[in-house]
Coordinates of C-alpha atoms in Angstrom, one line a residue:
M1 CA -20.2 95.0 -216.4
K2 CA -20.3 97.5 -213.6
N3 CA -22.9 99.9 -212.3
E4 CA -23.2 102.8 -210.1
L5 CA -26.2 104.3 -208.1
I6 CA -26.8 108.0 -208.3
D7 CA -29.2 109.5 -205.7
V8 CA -31.0 112.2 -207.5
S9 CA -33.7 112.8 -204.7
P10 CA -35.6 110.5 -202.2
T11 CA -37.9 109.4 -205.2
R12 CA -35.6 109.8 -208.2
K13 CA -32.7 107.5 -208.7
E14 CA -30.3 106.8 -211.5
I15 CA -28.2 103.8 -212.2
R16 CA -25.1 104.2 -214.7
I17 CA -24.5 100.7 -216.2
E18 CA -21.3 100.1 -218.2
F19 CA -20.9 97.0 -220.3
E20 CA -17.2 95.9 -221.1
P21 CA -16.4 95.7 -224.7
A22 CA -15.8 92.0 -224.4
E23 CA -19.3 91.4 -223.2
V24 CA -20.9 93.4 -225.9
R25 CA -18.5 91.7 -228.5
S26 CA -19.5 88.2 -227.4
A27 CA -23.3 88.9 -227.8
Y28 CA -22.6 90.7 -231.1
D29 CA -20.6 88.0 -232.5
R30 CA -23.0 85.2 -231.5
I31 CA -26.1 87.1 -232.8
S32 CA -24.2 87.8 -236.0
R33 CA -23.5 84.2 -236.5
E34 CA -27.1 83.2 -236.0
Y35 CA -28.1 85.7 -238.7
S36 CA -25.4 84.4 -241.1
K37 CA -26.9 81.0 -240.9
A38 CA -30.2 82.0 -241.9
A39 CA -29.4 85.1 -244.1
K40 CA -30.4 85.0 -247.7
I41 CA -28.4 87.6 -249.6
P42 CA -28.2 88.0 -253.3
G43 CA -25.0 86.6 -254.7
F44 CA -24.3 84.2 -251.8
R45 CA -25.5 80.8 -251.0
P46 CA -28.0 80.6 -248.0
G47 CA -25.9 80.7 -244.8
H48 CA -22.6 81.4 -246.7
A49 CA -22.6 85.3 -246.8
P50 CA -19.5 86.8 -245.1
T51 CA -20.3 88.0 -241.5
S52 CA -19.4 91.5 -242.6
V53 CA -21.8 91.6 -245.4
V54 CA -24.5 90.2 -242.9
R55 CA -23.8 92.8 -240.3
T56 CA -24.0 95.5 -243.0
R57 CA -27.2 94.2 -244.4
Y58 CA -29.0 93.5 -241.1
K59 CA -27.3 96.3 -239.0
S60 CA -30.2 97.6 -237.1
E61 CA -31.8 94.2 -236.6
I62 CA -28.6 92.7 -235.2
R63 CA -28.1 95.7 -233.0
G64 CA -31.7 95.5 -231.7
E65 CA -31.2 91.8 -230.8
V66 CA -27.9 92.7 -228.9
L67 CA -29.6 95.4 -226.9
R68 CA -32.6 93.2 -226.1
E69 CA -30.2 90.6 -224.7
L70 CA -27.9 92.7 -222.6
L71 CA -30.1 95.5 -221.4
P72 CA -33.3 94.0 -219.4
E73 CA -31.4 91.5 -217.5
A74 CA -28.6 94.2 -216.7
V75 CA -31.3 96.8 -215.6
N76 CA -33.3 94.4 -213.5
N77 CA -30.2 93.0 -211.8
A78 CA -29.0 96.5 -210.9
I79 CA -32.5 97.4 -209.4
V80 CA -32.3 94.4 -207.3
E81 CA -28.8 94.9 -206.3
H82 CA -29.6 98.2 -205.0
S83 CA -32.9 97.3 -203.5
L84 CA -34.9 99.8 -205.2
A85 CA -38.7 99.7 -205.1
A86 CA -39.2 100.9 -208.6
L87 CA -42.5 102.5 -210.0
G88 CA -43.3 102.2 -213.6
E89 CA -40.9 101.4 -216.3
P90 CA -37.4 102.7 -216.3
D91 CA -36.3 105.2 -218.7
V92 CA -33.1 103.9 -220.4
Q93 CA -30.9 106.4 -222.3
F94 CA -27.4 105.7 -223.9
D95 CA -24.6 107.8 -222.3
N96 CA -22.3 107.2 -225.3
S97 CA -24.6 106.4 -228.3
E98 CA -21.8 106.3 -230.8
A99 CA -20.6 103.0 -229.3
L100 CA -23.7 101.7 -231.0
D101 CA -22.2 102.0 -234.4
H102 CA -19.0 100.1 -233.3
L103 CA -20.4 97.3 -231.1
G104 CA -17.6 95.6 -229.1
D105 CA -15.0 98.2 -229.7
E106 CA -15.5 100.2 -226.7
P107 CA -17.5 100.2 -223.5
L108 CA -21.3 100.6 -223.9
T109 CA -22.9 103.1 -221.1
V110 CA -26.3 103.6 -220.3
K111 CA -28.2 105.7 -217.7
V112 CA -31.3 104.2 -216.3
A113 CA -33.6 106.7 -214.6
L114 CA -36.0 105.4 -212.0
E115 CA -38.9 106.8 -209.8
V116 CA -38.9 105.0 -206.6
L117 CA -40.9 104.9 -203.1
P118 CA -39.0 106.9 -200.7
E119 CA -37.7 105.6 -197.3
I120 CA -40.1 106.7 -194.7
E121 CA -38.8 107.1 -191.0
L122 CA -41.9 106.8 -188.8
K123 CA -42.1 109.3 -185.9
E124 CA -44.6 108.9 -183.1
Y125 CA -48.0 107.8 -184.4
K126 CA -49.7 106.8 -181.2
G127 CA -51.1 109.3 -178.9
L128 CA -52.1 111.9 -181.5
E129 CA -54.5 114.6 -180.1
T130 CA -57.7 115.4 -181.7
T131 CA -61.4 116.6 -180.9
R132 CA -64.6 114.6 -181.4
R133 CA -67.6 116.8 -182.2
L134 CA -71.1 115.2 -182.5
R135 CA -73.7 117.1 -184.6
P136 CA -76.7 117.3 -182.3
V137 CA -80.1 116.2 -183.6
T138 CA -82.9 118.7 -183.1
D139 CA -86.7 118.4 -183.3
A140 CA -86.4 120.8 -186.3
D141 CA -84.0 118.3 -188.0
V142 CA -86.6 115.4 -187.6
E143 CA -89.4 117.6 -188.9
R144 CA -87.3 118.7 -192.0
V145 CA -87.0 115.0 -192.9
I146 CA -90.7 114.3 -192.2
E147 CA -91.7 117.3 -194.4
G148 CA -89.5 116.2 -197.3
W149 CA -91.2 112.8 -197.3
R150 CA -94.5 114.4 -197.0
D151 CA -93.6 116.8 -199.9
S152 CA -92.5 113.7 -202.1
T153 CA -95.9 112.0 -201.4
A154 CA -98.0 115.1 -202.4
S155 CA -100.3 114.9 -205.3
L156 CA -101.0 117.5 -208.0
Q157 CA -104.5 118.6 -208.3
P158 CA -106.2 120.7 -211.1
V159 CA -106.6 124.3 -210.5
E160 CA -110.0 125.3 -211.7
D161 CA -110.9 128.8 -209.8
R162 CA -107.8 130.9 -210.5
A163 CA -104.8 131.5 -212.6
S164 CA -101.3 130.0 -212.0
Q165 CA -99.3 131.3 -209.2
L166 CA -95.8 130.6 -207.6
G167 CA -95.5 126.9 -206.5
D168 CA -98.0 125.6 -209.2
T169 CA -96.9 123.1 -211.9
V170 CA -97.8 124.4 -215.3
T171 CA -97.7 121.8 -218.2
I172 CA -96.9 123.3 -221.7
N173 CA -96.2 122.3 -225.2
A174 CA -93.3 124.6 -226.3
R175 CA -91.8 125.6 -229.8
G176 CA -88.5 127.5 -229.6
K177 CA -86.4 129.4 -232.1
F178 CA -82.9 130.3 -231.5
V179 CA -82.7 134.1 -232.0
D180 CA -79.0 134.3 -233.2
E181 CA -79.2 131.0 -235.2
P182 CA -82.2 131.2 -237.5
E183 CA -81.0 128.3 -239.4
A184 CA -81.0 126.0 -236.4
E185 CA -83.5 123.2 -235.9
E186 CA -86.7 124.4 -233.9
I187 CA -87.1 123.2 -230.4
K188 CA -90.3 121.1 -230.2
V189 CA -91.3 119.7 -226.8
D190 CA -94.6 118.8 -225.5
D191 CA -96.1 118.0 -221.9
I192 CA -93.3 119.8 -220.2
E193 CA -94.0 120.4 -216.5
V194 CA -92.8 123.8 -215.1
V195 CA -92.8 124.4 -211.3
L196 CA -93.1 127.9 -211.0
G197 CA -90.3 129.3 -208.9
G198 CA -88.8 125.8 -208.6
P199 CA -85.2 125.1 -208.4
G200 CA -83.5 125.1 -211.8
V201 CA -86.4 126.8 -213.5
Q202 CA -85.4 129.8 -215.6
Q203 CA -86.8 132.9 -214.2
E204 CA -88.2 133.8 -217.7
F205 CA -90.6 130.7 -217.5
T206 CA -91.7 131.6 -214.0
D207 CA -92.5 135.2 -214.9
N208 CA -94.2 134.5 -218.1
L209 CA -96.3 131.4 -217.0
T210 CA -97.5 133.0 -213.7
G211 CA -101.2 134.0 -214.0
V212 CA -102.0 131.7 -216.8
K213 CA -105.0 129.2 -217.4
P214 CA -105.3 126.1 -219.5
E215 CA -105.5 126.8 -223.4
E216 CA -103.9 130.1 -223.0
T217 CA -100.5 130.8 -225.1
R218 CA -97.6 132.9 -224.0
T219 CA -94.6 134.1 -226.2
F220 CA -91.5 135.2 -224.6
L221 CA -87.8 135.2 -224.7
V222 CA -85.3 133.1 -222.6
D223 CA -81.7 134.2 -222.2
Y224 CA -79.6 131.1 -221.0
P225 CA -76.6 131.7 -218.8
P226 CA -73.2 130.4 -220.2
D227 CA -73.0 127.7 -217.6
F228 CA -76.6 126.5 -218.2
S229 CA -76.7 122.5 -217.7
S230 CA -77.8 121.8 -221.2
P231 CA -74.7 122.4 -223.5
G232 CA -77.1 123.0 -226.5
L233 CA -78.8 125.9 -224.8
A234 CA -75.9 127.5 -222.7
G235 CA -75.3 131.0 -223.8
K236 CA -78.2 130.9 -226.3
K237 CA -81.3 133.2 -226.6
V238 CA -84.5 131.2 -227.5
E239 CA -87.9 132.6 -228.3
Y240 CA -90.5 130.3 -227.1
V241 CA -94.1 130.2 -228.0
T242 CA -95.9 128.0 -225.3
E243 CA -99.5 126.5 -225.1
V244 CA -100.7 125.9 -221.6
T245 CA -102.4 122.5 -221.2
A246 CA -102.8 122.2 -217.5
V247 CA -102.2 124.2 -214.1
R248 CA -102.1 122.0 -211.1
Q249 CA -101.3 122.7 -207.3
K250 CA -99.5 120.5 -204.9
E251 CA -101.6 119.0 -202.3
L252 CA -99.8 117.7 -199.4
P253 CA -101.2 114.6 -197.4
E254 CA -102.3 115.1 -193.8
L255 CA -99.7 114.5 -191.3
D256 CA -101.2 111.7 -189.4
D257 CA -100.9 108.1 -188.5
E258 CA -102.4 107.0 -191.7
W259 CA -99.9 108.8 -193.7
A260 CA -97.0 107.4 -191.6
Q261 CA -98.4 103.8 -192.2
S262 CA -98.4 104.3 -195.9
L263 CA -94.7 104.7 -196.0
G264 CA -94.3 101.2 -195.0
G265 CA -91.5 99.8 -193.1
E266 CA -93.7 98.5 -190.1
V267 CA -94.5 102.2 -188.9
D268 CA -97.9 102.2 -187.2
T269 CA -98.0 105.8 -185.8
L270 CA -96.6 109.3 -186.6
E271 CA -94.6 109.3 -183.4
T272 CA -93.0 105.9 -184.2
L273 CA -91.9 107.5 -187.6
R274 CA -90.4 110.5 -185.8
T275 CA -88.4 108.0 -183.5
R276 CA -87.0 106.1 -186.4
V277 CA -86.1 109.4 -188.2
R278 CA -84.2 110.7 -185.1
A279 CA -82.5 107.3 -184.7
D280 CA -81.3 107.4 -188.3
L281 CA -80.1 111.0 -188.0
E282 CA -78.3 110.4 -184.8
E283 CA -76.6 107.4 -186.5
R284 CA -75.5 109.6 -189.5
A285 CA -74.2 112.2 -187.0
K286 CA -72.2 109.5 -185.3
A287 CA -70.8 108.4 -188.6
E288 CA -70.1 111.9 -189.8
S289 CA -68.3 112.7 -186.6
E290 CA -66.1 109.3 -186.9
H291 CA -65.3 110.4 -190.4
H292 CA -64.1 113.9 -189.4
L293 CA -62.2 112.6 -186.5
R294 CA -60.2 110.0 -188.7
G295 CA -59.7 112.7 -191.2
E296 CA -58.2 115.0 -188.6
L297 CA -55.9 112.2 -187.2
V298 CA -54.7 111.6 -190.7
K299 CA -54.1 115.2 -191.4
K300 CA -52.2 115.5 -188.1
L301 CA -50.1 112.4 -189.1
V302 CA -49.2 113.9 -192.5
E303 CA -48.3 117.1 -191.1
E304 CA -45.7 115.3 -188.8
H305 CA -44.3 113.5 -191.8
K306 CA -43.3 115.7 -194.7
F307 CA -41.5 113.7 -197.1
E308 CA -41.0 113.8 -200.9
V309 CA -43.6 111.7 -202.8
P310 CA -43.4 110.2 -206.4
E311 CA -44.4 112.5 -209.0
S312 CA -46.4 109.8 -210.9
L313 CA -48.5 108.9 -207.8
V314 CA -49.4 112.5 -207.3
E315 CA -50.3 112.9 -210.9
Q316 CA -52.6 109.8 -210.6
Q317 CA -54.3 111.0 -207.5
T318 CA -54.8 114.7 -209.0
N319 CA -56.6 113.1 -211.9
Q320 CA -58.8 111.2 -209.5
R321 CA -59.7 114.5 -207.7
M322 CA -60.5 116.2 -210.9
Q323 CA -62.5 113.2 -212.2
E324 CA -64.5 113.3 -208.8
A325 CA -65.1 117.1 -209.0
A326 CA -66.5 116.6 -212.7
R327 CA -68.9 114.0 -211.5
Q328 CA -70.0 116.3 -208.6
M329 CA -70.6 119.0 -211.1
M330 CA -72.6 116.8 -213.4
Q331 CA -74.7 115.6 -210.3
R332 CA -75.4 119.5 -209.7
G333 CA -76.4 119.9 -213.3
I334 CA -73.3 121.8 -214.3
D335 CA -71.5 120.7 -217.5
P336 CA -67.8 120.1 -216.8
R337 CA -66.7 120.7 -220.3
N338 CA -67.8 124.4 -220.2
P339 CA -64.8 126.2 -221.8
Q340 CA -65.2 129.1 -219.2
L341 CA -64.2 126.7 -216.4
N342 CA -60.6 126.9 -215.5
W343 CA -59.5 123.3 -215.3
E344 CA -55.8 124.1 -215.3
G345 CA -56.2 126.5 -212.4
A346 CA -58.1 123.6 -210.7
R347 CA -55.3 121.0 -211.2
D348 CA -52.9 123.5 -209.6
E349 CA -55.1 123.7 -206.5
F350 CA -55.8 119.8 -206.4
K351 CA -52.0 119.0 -206.5
P352 CA -51.0 119.9 -202.9
Q353 CA -54.2 117.8 -201.6
A354 CA -53.1 115.1 -204.0
E355 CA -49.7 115.0 -202.5
D356 CA -51.2 114.7 -199.0
D357 CA -53.4 111.9 -200.1
V358 CA -50.4 109.8 -201.4
R359 CA -48.6 110.7 -198.1
A360 CA -51.3 109.5 -196.1
T361 CA -51.6 106.2 -198.0
M362 CA -47.9 105.6 -197.8
L363 CA -47.9 106.3 -194.0
M364 CA -50.8 103.9 -193.5
E365 CA -49.0 101.3 -195.4
K366 CA -45.8 101.9 -193.3
I367 CA -47.6 101.8 -189.9
A368 CA -49.4 98.5 -191.1
E369 CA -45.9 97.1 -191.8
A370 CA -44.6 98.2 -188.4
E371 CA -47.6 96.7 -186.6
N372 CA -47.6 93.5 -188.7
I373 CA -51.2 94.1 -189.6
T374 CA -52.6 91.4 -192.0
V375 CA -55.8 90.8 -193.8
S376 CA -57.4 87.3 -194.0
D377 CA -59.3 85.9 -197.0
E378 CA -62.3 85.9 -194.9
E379 CA -62.2 89.6 -194.4
V380 CA -61.6 90.1 -198.2
E381 CA -64.6 87.8 -198.8
A382 CA -66.8 89.9 -196.3
E383 CA -65.9 93.1 -198.1
I384 CA -66.7 91.7 -201.6
E385 CA -70.2 90.7 -200.0
S386 CA -70.6 94.3 -198.7
I387 CA -69.8 95.7 -202.2
A388 CA -72.1 93.4 -203.9
T389 CA -75.1 94.4 -201.4
A390 CA -74.3 98.0 -202.0
A391 CA -74.2 97.6 -205.7
R392 CA -77.2 95.3 -205.8
Q393 CA -75.3 92.7 -207.7
S394 CA -74.4 89.0 -207.0
I395 CA -71.2 88.1 -205.2
E396 CA -70.3 86.2 -208.6
Q397 CA -70.7 89.3 -210.6
V398 CA -68.5 91.4 -208.2
R399 CA -65.9 89.0 -207.9
A400 CA -65.6 88.5 -211.8
A401 CA -65.2 92.3 -212.1
L402 CA -62.5 92.4 -209.5
T403 CA -60.5 89.4 -210.7
K404 CA -60.4 90.9 -214.2
N405 CA -59.1 94.1 -212.8
G406 CA -56.9 92.9 -210.1
G407 CA -59.4 94.3 -207.5
E408 CA -59.2 91.6 -204.9
R409 CA -55.7 92.7 -204.2
S410 CA -56.8 96.2 -204.0
I411 CA -59.4 95.4 -201.5
A412 CA -57.0 93.6 -199.2
H413 CA -54.7 96.7 -199.4
R414 CA -57.6 99.0 -198.6
L415 CA -58.7 96.8 -195.6
R416 CA -55.1 96.7 -194.4
N417 CA -54.8 100.6 -194.5
R418 CA -58.1 100.8 -192.8
K419 CA -57.0 98.7 -190.0
A420 CA -53.9 100.9 -189.6
L421 CA -56.1 103.9 -189.3
D422 CA -58.3 102.0 -186.8
L423 CA -55.1 101.6 -184.7
L424 CA -54.5 105.3 -184.9
V425 CA -58.1 106.0 -183.5
E426 CA -57.7 103.4 -180.8
N427 CA -54.4 104.9 -179.6
A428 CA -55.3 108.6 -180.0
R429 CA -55.9 111.2 -177.2
I430 CA -59.6 112.3 -178.0
T431 CA -61.3 115.2 -176.5
D432 CA -65.0 115.7 -176.7
A433 CA -66.2 119.3 -177.7
E434 CA -69.4 121.1 -178.7
W435 CA -70.4 120.7 -182.4
S436 CA -69.4 123.5 -184.8
E437 CA -70.0 123.5 -188.5
P438 CA -67.0 122.4 -190.6
K439 CA -65.9 124.6 -193.5
Q440 CA -67.2 123.7 -196.8
E441 CA -64.6 123.1 -199.6
D442 CA -65.8 123.7 -203.0
D443 CA -63.7 121.6 -205.4
A444 CA -65.2 122.9 -208.6
P445 CA -63.0 124.8 -211.0
K446 CA -63.6 128.5 -210.9
D447 CA -64.5 130.6 -214.2
E448 CA -61.7 132.1 -216.0

């Protein structure tokens, strides 16, 4: 047997393997004899049928056994011989399939297509230049958080001396009929709270429920947009008959020490609360700045190392980015299954980003290897404890799930890459500069 390596590209290799006729014939004869001993063929005593008859009767089975004996070992040995870091299963194709009908009469040739990790030549990765920008925390930022908490602790009080107005909460019982689908089941919902002018509230509800009092009835048409968060209502017209059961207004608590104490957390005064909020915002700003700085360093590293990456890894990362985009859309109340969303176009946009993600990961692995970075069992254990705390699960539950899915190895891999990135930061040339708002990237697919 002999083989030849064909270099298709940095991530695609092909091995041409040729089995000598004698090697094929040896396996063919031995397996044929084994079948002859056990074969039960009409007209012959068990184990006494001529080999030629057995080969005809069990042609496909014998051929399959021969190939299973020859191919796997030959393919694996060739991969090892050429020191290839193969990804996934090799694609084996017969170069002269006619030889399968005459096993042992002529050489049997196969082509083995492989996707491999590319060889990476590290350029300079220490001393990369970047800028650190720290978001300033202002008094307005602190008050915005305070007001958010104050709003969340507000109470709803009945309105008795006037009709409803913007900002009020109107409670209704509603019955709705689909205008274009008269046979569709009627909508019946009770005790629905509608915040007039609130986020996510259809304008028709705000318009028609402004100026109402309890026990009044209003009838109106709602034209839902195609991208409405509820698939059953998206793009539909519904005529509602609503009965108002209550009108309430938000009553904010007094902004004083007593309210601050009601929030808990050993806060005794409003000023103490403000101090804690400021400290928390400053910690978040530092974390945001560090995250951005690390991202910029990785971006610069990738720009200096433009090499071909395996298509299968790019496809996996593209799928992960699309899944994350779908999750974010659902969190914003958008149905990712909306047929008007152009997911194929989104895939084309995600792919270059996914390629750089894969390059970054491979570069971190290469740097970790060059710097002899290791991860101890204690570090993996600490990370598992951190995951358990964040997920509010026991360490045993997290470890069981990780063991089932091979996650502990993944954690060690992630920690090793994190250490490699830490090394980049430690050796970078960082300049402090004034804060500027980063550009917001929208990963959601656009409408067609």
